[in-house]
Coordinates of C-alpha atoms and ligand atoms in Angstrom, one line a residue:
X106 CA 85.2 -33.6 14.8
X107 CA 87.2 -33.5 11.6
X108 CA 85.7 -32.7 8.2
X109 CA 85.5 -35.7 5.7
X110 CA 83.8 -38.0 8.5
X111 CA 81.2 -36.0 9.0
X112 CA 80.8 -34.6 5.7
X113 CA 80.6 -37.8 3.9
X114 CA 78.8 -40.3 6.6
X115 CA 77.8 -38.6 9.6
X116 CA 73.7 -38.6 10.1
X117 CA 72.0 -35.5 9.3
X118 CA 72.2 -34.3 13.0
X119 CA 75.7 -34.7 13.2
X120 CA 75.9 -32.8 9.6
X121 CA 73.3 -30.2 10.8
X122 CA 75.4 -29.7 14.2
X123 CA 79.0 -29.6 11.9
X124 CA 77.4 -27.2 9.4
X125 CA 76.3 -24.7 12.1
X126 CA 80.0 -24.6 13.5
X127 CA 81.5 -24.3 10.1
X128 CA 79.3 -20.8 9.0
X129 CA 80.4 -20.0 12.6
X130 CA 83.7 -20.3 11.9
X131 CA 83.4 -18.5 9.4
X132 CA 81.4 -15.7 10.6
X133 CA 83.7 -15.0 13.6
X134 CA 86.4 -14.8 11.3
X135 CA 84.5 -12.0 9.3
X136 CA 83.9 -10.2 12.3
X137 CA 87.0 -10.3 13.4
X138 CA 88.7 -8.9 10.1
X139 CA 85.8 -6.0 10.2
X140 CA 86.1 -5.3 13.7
X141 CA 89.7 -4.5 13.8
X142 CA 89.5 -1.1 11.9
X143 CA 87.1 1.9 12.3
X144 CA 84.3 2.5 9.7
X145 CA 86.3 5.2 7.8
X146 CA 88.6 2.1 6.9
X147 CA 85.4 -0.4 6.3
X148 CA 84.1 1.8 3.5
X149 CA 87.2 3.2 2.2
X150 CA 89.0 1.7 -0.7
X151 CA 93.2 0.5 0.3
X152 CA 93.5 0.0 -3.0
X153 CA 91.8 -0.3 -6.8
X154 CA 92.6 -3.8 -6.6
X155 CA 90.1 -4.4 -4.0
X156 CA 86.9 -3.7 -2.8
X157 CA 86.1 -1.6 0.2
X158 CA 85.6 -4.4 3.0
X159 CA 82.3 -3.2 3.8
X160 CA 81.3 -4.4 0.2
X161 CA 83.0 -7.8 1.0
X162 CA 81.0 -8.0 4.3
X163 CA 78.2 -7.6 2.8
X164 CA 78.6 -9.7 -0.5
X165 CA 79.1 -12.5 2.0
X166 CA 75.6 -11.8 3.3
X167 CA 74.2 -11.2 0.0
X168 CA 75.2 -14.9 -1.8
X169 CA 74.0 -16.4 1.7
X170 CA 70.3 -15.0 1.2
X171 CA 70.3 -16.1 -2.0
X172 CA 71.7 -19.2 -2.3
X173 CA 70.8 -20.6 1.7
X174 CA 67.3 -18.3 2.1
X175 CA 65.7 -18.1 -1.0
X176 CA 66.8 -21.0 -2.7
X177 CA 67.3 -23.6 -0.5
X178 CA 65.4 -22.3 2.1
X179 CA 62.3 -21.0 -0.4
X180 CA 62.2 -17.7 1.6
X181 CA 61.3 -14.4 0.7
X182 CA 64.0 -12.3 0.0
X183 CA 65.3 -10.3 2.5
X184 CA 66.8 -7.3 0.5
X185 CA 66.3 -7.7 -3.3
X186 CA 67.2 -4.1 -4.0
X187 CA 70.7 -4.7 -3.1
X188 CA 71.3 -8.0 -5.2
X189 CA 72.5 -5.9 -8.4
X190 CA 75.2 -3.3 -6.2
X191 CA 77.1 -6.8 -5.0
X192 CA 77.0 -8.8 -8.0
X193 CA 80.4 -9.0 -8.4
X194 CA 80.1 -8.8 -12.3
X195 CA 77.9 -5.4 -12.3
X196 CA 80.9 -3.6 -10.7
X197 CA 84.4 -3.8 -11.1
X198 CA 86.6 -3.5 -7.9
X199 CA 87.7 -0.2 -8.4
X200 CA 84.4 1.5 -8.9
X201 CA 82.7 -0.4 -5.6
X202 CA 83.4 2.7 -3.2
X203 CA 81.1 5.0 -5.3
X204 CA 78.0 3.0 -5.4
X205 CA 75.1 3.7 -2.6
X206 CA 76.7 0.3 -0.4
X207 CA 75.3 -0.3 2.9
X208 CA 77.0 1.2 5.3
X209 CA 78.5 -0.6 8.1
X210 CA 75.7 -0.2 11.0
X211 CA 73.4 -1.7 8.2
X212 CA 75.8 -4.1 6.6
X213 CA 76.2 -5.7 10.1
X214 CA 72.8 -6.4 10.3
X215 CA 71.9 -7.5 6.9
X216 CA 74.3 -10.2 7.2
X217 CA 73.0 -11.5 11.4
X218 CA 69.5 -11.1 9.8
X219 CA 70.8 -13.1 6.5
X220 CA 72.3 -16.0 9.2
X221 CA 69.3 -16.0 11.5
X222 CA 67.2 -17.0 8.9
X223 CA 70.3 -19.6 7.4
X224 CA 70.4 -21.3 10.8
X225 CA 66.7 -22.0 11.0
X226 CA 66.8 -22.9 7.4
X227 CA 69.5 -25.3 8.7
X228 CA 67.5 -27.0 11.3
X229 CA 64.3 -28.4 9.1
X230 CA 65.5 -28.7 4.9
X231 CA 66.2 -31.8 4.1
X232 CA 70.0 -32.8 3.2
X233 CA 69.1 -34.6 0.4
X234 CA 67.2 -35.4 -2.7
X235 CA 68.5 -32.4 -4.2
X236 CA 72.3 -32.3 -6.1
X237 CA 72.3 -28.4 -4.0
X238 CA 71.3 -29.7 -0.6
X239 CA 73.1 -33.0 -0.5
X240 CA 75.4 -33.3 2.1
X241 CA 74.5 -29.5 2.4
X242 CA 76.5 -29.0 -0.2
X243 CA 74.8 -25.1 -0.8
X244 CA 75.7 -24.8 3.0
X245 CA 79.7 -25.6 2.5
X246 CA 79.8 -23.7 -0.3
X247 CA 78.9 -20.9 1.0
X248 CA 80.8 -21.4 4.1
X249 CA 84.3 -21.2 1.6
X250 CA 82.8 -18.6 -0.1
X251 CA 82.7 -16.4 2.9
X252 CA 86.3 -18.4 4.0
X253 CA 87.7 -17.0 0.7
X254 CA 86.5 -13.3 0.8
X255 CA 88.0 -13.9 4.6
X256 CA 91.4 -14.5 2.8
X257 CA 90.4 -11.8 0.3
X258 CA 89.9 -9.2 2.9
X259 CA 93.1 -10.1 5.1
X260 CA 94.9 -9.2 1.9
X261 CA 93.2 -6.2 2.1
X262 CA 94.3 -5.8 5.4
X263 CA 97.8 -6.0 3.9
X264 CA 97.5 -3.5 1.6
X265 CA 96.3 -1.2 4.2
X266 CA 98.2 1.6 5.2
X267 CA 99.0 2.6 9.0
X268 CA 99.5 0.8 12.4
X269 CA 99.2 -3.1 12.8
X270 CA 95.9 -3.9 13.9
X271 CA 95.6 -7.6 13.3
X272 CA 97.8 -10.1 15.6
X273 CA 98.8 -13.9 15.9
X274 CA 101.2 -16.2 17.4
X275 CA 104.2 -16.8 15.4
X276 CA 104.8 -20.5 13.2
X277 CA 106.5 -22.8 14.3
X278 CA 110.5 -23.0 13.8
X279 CA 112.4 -24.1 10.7
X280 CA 114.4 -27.1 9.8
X281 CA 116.8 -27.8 7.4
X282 CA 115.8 -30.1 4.8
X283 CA 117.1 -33.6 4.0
X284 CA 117.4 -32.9 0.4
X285 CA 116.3 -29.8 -1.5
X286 CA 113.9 -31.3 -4.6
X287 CA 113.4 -34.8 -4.8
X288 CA 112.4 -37.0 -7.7
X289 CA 109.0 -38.1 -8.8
X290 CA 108.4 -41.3 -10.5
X291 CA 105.9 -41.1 -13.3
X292 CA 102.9 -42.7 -13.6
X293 CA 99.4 -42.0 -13.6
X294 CA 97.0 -40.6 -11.0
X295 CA 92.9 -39.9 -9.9
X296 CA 93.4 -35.7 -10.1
X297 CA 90.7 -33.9 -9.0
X298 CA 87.6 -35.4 -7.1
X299 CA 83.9 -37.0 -7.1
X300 CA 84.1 -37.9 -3.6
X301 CA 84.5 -34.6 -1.9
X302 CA 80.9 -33.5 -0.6
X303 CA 82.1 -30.0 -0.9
X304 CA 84.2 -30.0 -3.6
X305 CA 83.7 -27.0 -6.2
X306 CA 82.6 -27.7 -9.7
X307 CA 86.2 -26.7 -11.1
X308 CA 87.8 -29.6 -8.9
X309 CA 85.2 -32.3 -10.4
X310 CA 85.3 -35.2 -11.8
X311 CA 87.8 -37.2 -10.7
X312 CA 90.1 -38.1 -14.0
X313 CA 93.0 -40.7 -14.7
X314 CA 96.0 -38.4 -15.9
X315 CA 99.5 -39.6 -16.7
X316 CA 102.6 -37.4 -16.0
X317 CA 105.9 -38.1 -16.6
X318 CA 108.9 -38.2 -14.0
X319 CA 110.0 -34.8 -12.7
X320 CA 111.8 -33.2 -9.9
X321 CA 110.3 -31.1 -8.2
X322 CA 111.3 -28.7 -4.9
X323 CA 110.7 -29.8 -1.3
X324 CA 110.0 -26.4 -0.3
X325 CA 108.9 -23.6 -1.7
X326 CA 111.3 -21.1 -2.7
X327 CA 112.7 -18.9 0.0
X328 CA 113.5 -15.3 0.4
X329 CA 116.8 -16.2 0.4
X330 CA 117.3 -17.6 -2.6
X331 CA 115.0 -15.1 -4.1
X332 CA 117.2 -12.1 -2.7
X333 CA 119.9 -13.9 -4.5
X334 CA 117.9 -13.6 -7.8
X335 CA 117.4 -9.9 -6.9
X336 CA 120.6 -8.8 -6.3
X337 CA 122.5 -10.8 -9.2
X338 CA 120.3 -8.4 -11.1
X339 CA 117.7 -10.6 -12.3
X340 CA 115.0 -8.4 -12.8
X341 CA 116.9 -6.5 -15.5
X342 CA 118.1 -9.5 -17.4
X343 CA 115.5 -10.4 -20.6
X344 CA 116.9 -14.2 -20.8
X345 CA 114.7 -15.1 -17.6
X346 CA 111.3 -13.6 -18.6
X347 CA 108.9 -15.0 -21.1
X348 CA 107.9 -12.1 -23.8
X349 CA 104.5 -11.2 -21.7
X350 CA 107.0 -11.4 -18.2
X351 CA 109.6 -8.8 -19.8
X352 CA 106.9 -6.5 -21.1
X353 CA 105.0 -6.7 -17.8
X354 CA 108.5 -6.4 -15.8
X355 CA 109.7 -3.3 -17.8
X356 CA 106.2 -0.9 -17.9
X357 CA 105.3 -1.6 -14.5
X358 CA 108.9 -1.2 -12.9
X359 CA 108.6 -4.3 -11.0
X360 CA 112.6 -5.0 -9.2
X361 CA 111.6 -6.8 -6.5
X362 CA 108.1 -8.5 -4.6
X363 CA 105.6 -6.2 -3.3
X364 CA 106.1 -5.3 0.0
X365 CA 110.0 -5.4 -0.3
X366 CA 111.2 -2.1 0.9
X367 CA 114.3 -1.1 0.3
X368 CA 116.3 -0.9 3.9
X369 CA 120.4 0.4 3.2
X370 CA 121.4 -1.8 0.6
X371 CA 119.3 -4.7 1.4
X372 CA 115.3 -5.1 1.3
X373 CA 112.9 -5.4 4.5
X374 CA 109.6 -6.0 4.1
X375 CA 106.3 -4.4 5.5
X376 CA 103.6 -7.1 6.5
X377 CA 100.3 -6.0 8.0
X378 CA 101.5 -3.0 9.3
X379 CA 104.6 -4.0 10.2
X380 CA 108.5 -3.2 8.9
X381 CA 110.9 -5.7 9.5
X382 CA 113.7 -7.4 8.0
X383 CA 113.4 -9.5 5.6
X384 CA 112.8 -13.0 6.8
X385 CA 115.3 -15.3 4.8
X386 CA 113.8 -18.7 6.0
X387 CA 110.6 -17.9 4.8
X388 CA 108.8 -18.4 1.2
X389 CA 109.3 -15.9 -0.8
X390 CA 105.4 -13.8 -1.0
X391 CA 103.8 -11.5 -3.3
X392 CA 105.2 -12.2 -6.3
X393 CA 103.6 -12.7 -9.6
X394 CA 103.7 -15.5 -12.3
X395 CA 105.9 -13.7 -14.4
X396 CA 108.2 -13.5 -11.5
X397 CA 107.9 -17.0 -10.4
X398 CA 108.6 -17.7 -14.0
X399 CA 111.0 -15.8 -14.7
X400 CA 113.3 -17.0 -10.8
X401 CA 112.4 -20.4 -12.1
X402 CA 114.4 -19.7 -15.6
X403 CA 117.2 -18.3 -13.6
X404 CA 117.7 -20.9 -11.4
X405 CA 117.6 -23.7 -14.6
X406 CA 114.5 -24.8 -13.7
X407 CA 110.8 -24.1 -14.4
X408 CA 107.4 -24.3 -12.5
X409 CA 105.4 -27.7 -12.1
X410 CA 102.4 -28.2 -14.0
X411 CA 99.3 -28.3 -12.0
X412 CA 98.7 -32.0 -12.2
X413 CA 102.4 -32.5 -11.5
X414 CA 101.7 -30.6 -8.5
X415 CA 98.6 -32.6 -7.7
X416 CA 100.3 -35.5 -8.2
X417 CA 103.8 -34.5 -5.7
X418 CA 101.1 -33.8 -3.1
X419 CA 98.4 -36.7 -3.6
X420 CA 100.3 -39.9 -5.3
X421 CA 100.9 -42.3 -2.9
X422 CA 104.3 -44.7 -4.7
X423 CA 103.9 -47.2 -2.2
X424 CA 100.0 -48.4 -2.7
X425 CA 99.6 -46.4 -6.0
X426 CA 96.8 -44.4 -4.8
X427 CA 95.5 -40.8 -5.1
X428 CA 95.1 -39.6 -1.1
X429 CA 93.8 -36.2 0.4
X430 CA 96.8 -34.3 1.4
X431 CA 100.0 -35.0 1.0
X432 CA 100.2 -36.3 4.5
X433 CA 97.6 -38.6 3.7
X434 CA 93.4 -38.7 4.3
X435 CA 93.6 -36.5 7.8
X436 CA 92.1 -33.2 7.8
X437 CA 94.8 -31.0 8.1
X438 CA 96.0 -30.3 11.7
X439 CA 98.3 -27.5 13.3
X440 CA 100.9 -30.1 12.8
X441 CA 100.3 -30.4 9.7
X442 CA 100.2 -27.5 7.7
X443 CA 100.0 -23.2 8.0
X444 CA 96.3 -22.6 7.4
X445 CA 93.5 -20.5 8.8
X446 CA 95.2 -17.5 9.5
X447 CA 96.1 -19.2 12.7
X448 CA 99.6 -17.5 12.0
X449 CA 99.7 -14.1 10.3
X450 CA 103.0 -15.0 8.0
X451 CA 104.3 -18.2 5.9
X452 CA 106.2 -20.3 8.2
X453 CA 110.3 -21.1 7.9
X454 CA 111.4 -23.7 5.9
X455 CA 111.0 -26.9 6.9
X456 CA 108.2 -25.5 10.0
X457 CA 105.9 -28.7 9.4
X458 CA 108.0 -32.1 8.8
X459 CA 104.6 -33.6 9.6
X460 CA 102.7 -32.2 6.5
X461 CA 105.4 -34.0 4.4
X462 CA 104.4 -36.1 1.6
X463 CA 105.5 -39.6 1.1
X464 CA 108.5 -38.4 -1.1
X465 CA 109.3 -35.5 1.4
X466 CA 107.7 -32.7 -0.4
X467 CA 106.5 -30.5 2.7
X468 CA 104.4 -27.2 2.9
X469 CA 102.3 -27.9 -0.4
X470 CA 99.6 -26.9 1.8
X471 CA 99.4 -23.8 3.6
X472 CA 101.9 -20.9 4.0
X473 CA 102.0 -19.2 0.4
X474 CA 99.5 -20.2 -2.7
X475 CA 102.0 -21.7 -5.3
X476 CA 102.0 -20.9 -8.8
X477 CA 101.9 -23.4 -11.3
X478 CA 103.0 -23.3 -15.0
X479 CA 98.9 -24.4 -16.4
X480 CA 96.0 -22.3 -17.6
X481 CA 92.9 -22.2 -16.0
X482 CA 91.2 -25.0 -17.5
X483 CA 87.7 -27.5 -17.2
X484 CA 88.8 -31.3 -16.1
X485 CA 87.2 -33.7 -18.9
X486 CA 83.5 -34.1 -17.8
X487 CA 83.2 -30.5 -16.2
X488 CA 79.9 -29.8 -15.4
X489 CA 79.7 -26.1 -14.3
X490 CA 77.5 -26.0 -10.8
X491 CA 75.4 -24.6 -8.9
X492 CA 76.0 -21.5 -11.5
X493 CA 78.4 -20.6 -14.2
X494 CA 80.2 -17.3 -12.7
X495 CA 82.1 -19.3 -10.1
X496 CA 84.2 -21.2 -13.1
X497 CA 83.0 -21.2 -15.8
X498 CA 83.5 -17.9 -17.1
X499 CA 86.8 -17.7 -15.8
X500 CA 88.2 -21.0 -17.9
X501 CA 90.6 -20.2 -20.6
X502 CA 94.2 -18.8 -20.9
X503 CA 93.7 -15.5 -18.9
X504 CA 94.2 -16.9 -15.7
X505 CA 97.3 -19.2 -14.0
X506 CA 96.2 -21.7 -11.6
X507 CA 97.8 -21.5 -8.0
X508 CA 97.7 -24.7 -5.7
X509 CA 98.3 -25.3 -1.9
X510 CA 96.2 -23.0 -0.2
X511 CA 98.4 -19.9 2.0
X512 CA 98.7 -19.1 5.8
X513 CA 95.3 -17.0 5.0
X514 CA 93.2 -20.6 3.7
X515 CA 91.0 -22.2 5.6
X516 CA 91.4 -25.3 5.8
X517 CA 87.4 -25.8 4.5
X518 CA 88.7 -24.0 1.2
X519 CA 92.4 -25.6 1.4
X520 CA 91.7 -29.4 -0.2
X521 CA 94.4 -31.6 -2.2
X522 CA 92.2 -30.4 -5.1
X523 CA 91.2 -26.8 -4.5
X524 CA 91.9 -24.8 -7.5
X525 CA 93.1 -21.0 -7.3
X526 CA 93.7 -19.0 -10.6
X527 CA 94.4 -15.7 -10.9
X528 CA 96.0 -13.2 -13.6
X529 CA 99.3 -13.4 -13.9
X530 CA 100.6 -9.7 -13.2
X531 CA 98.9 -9.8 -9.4
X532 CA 100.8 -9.9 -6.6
X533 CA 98.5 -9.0 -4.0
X534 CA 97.8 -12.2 -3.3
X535 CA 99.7 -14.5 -0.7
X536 CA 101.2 -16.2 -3.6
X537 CA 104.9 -17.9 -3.8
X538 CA 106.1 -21.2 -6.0
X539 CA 108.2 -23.6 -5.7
X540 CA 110.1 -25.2 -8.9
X541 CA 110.3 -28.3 -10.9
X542 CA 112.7 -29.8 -13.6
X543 CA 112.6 -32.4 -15.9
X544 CA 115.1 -35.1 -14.7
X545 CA 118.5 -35.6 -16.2
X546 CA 118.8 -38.7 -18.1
X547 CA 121.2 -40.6 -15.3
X548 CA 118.8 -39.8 -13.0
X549 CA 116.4 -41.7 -14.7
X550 CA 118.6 -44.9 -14.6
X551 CA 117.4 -47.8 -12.7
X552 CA 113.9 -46.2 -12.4
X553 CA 110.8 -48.2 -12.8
X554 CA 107.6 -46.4 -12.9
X555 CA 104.1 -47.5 -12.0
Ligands
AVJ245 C1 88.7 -18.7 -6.4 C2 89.7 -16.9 -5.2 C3 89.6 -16.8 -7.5 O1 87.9 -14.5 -5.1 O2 87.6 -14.4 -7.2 C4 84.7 -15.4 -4.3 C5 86.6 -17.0 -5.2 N1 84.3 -16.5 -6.2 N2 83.5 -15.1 -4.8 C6 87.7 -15.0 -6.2 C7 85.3 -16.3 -5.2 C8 83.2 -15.8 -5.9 C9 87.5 -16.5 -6.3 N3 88.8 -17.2 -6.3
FE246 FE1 82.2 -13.7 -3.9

């Protein structure tokens, strides 16, 4: 059964029954991102930028007691004493591995005691009456929060050093593209959402915004073209970085994405474990803003807003209205997009002519997160909820949003409107872009906009 059916009409047992198998999901993911390395590797830290995955694990348990057990459910709390050491504003990531975690023996059965407790909670609350319970909305939410800290930890697993242990089928092949950026008619457009059951606070309400014709990409940008930026010498040149970029460029030696290593006198690239050449079909990965930014400048372009984003991947020209995905009101299918960690890589190119939007924009969702050019900001009529640490405090010109979800999303967390942000120095993250331009004035001719 596919999500939005259920989610927004199906009776409660139906709902109940699609819940279950989503925190399943979810779980089994978890398990199978902790299970691949020995406990020395749960509880040590890969790097200051992360948390040990044993404090993820964990955490994951920790917001399920108390959002599903004690408040939804009413319960007694399970483990109190621990709430403080996985708040993730008490600790930062890099002190995580010195505080008196759980280790993993007890971490796994924190979080099957934590679940136990969920599913019977599940069976008998009501699914309604309540803004947190309707459509069990407390229930999705924390099924994408333990989705996300899934993503979290597999770049983690990334960052980890030694043997692959993690495996998956490859993508599907490549295609060449029709045309390499098309253009978008202006006009205005629904962004964001009220009709998403599970839709976070930071994608609500749903707002009329007007943007104004652009080009923009059919695919994100390549390792190809990227190389080209690298080797032309672009990461030494000041006339492509913004003043922050060039700064950030020049103290932390950045000359090239993480996880390029250098092979001869071209790049391979190390990906969970393994070294291989450097795949030039594929979206460029692990860069940061600046670096988007900065390929963007050099190749006479710039990156799309968000809501020009939105808009290339929701705006239907033909009926005028705001759809789902850029393929339309399906849930996404394996035909459809890279999601779920179904592959371990972005796909080639052109991999998914099915996930194409009406204009031909393809692979907006899945395969790499996508920088855009905006801040991290409220819609008009925000309404922060069910707490303020999962937007709110984040809003403000600290943070870059990225769109699209990556190969690493689920595809509970990867929406039309999902909203990612991060700083803009980290590259961690499975994080590419794709450009956009304003449109020359003859290619404006003739055009009537709705
Ligand atoms: C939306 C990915 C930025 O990981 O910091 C996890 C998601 N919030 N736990 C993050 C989140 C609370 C969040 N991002
Ligand atoms: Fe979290």
């Amino acid at each position: 059964m596919t999500t939005y059916p259920v989610l927004r009409d199906a009776g409660t047992e139906a709902l109940r029954a699609w819940v279950a198998e989503q925190l399943g999901k979810a779980r089994d993911r978890t398990t199978r991102l902790t299970g691949a390395v020995d406990e020395d590797d749960l509880v040590r830290q890969h790097s200051r930028l992360m948390s040990p995955l044993v404090w993820d694990f964990a955490h994951v348990g920790n917001q399920e007691e108390l959002w599903l057990v004690r408040d939804v459910g009413g319960r007694e709390p399970i483990r109190a004493d621990i709430d403080e050491l996985y708040d993730a504003f008490q600790h930062p990531r890099a002190d995580r591995p010195s505080l008196p975690l759980l280790n993993p023996a007890q971490t796994r059965s924190y979080v099957a005691e934590v679940r136990a407790k969920v599913l019977d909670i599940l069976d008998t609350v009501p699914l309604e009456g309540r803004p947190l319970v309707d459509r069990a909305f407390a229930f999705g939410m924390i099924a994408q929060h333990e989705q996300q800290h899934d993503e979290t930890m597999l770049a983690t697993h990334q960052l980890r050093q030694g043997p692959p242990v993690l495996d998956a089928a490859p993508p599907p092949a490549g295609r060449r593209l029709p045309a390499a950026e098309v253009l978008v008619p202006g006009g205005t457009f629904t962004m964001g959402t009220s009709a998403e059951p599970w839709a976070l606070d930071n994608e609500r309400p749903a707002h009329p915004v007007e943007v104004a014709s652009f080009v923009i990409d059919t695919a994100p940008v390549g390792n190809r073209d990227y190389l080209r930026f690298v080797e032309t010498g672009g990461y030494d040149d000041e006339r492509w970085w913004s003043p922050a970029g060039w700064e950030h460029v020049r103290t932390a030696g950045l000359v090239a994405p993480r996880f390029w290593e250098r092979d001869g006198d071209g790049w391979a690239r190390l990906r969970f474990g393994h070294h291989e050449s450097l795949p030039l079909d594929e979206p460029v990965m692990h860069v940061c803003f600046y670096e988007a930014e900065a390929y963007a400048a050099w190749a006479g372009k710039r990156l799309p807003t968000e809501a020009e984003w939105e808009y290339a991947a929701r705006h239907d020209p033909s009926t005028g209205r705001t759809r789902r995905y850029p393929w339309g009101d399906a849930d996404p299918g394996p035909d459809h997009a890279n999601l779920g960690q179904r592959h371990l890589r972005p796909a080639p190119v052109g991999a998914y002519p099915a996930g194409a939007s009406p204009l031909g924009v393809e692979q907006l969702v899945g395969d790499v997160w996508e920088w855009t050019s905006s801040d991290f900001l409220p819609y008009p009529g925000f309404v922060a909820f069910p707490y303020d640490e999962y937007s709110l405090v984040f809003f403000g010109s600290s943070y870059k949003v990225l769109r699209g979800g990556s190969f690493g999303t689920d595809e509970i967390v990867a929406r039309g409107t999902f909203r990612n942000w991060d700083y803009p120095i980290r590259r961690q993250i499975f994080a590419g872009f794709r450009c956009a331009r304003d449109p020359r004035p003859e290619e404006l001719d003739g055009l009537v906009t709705r």
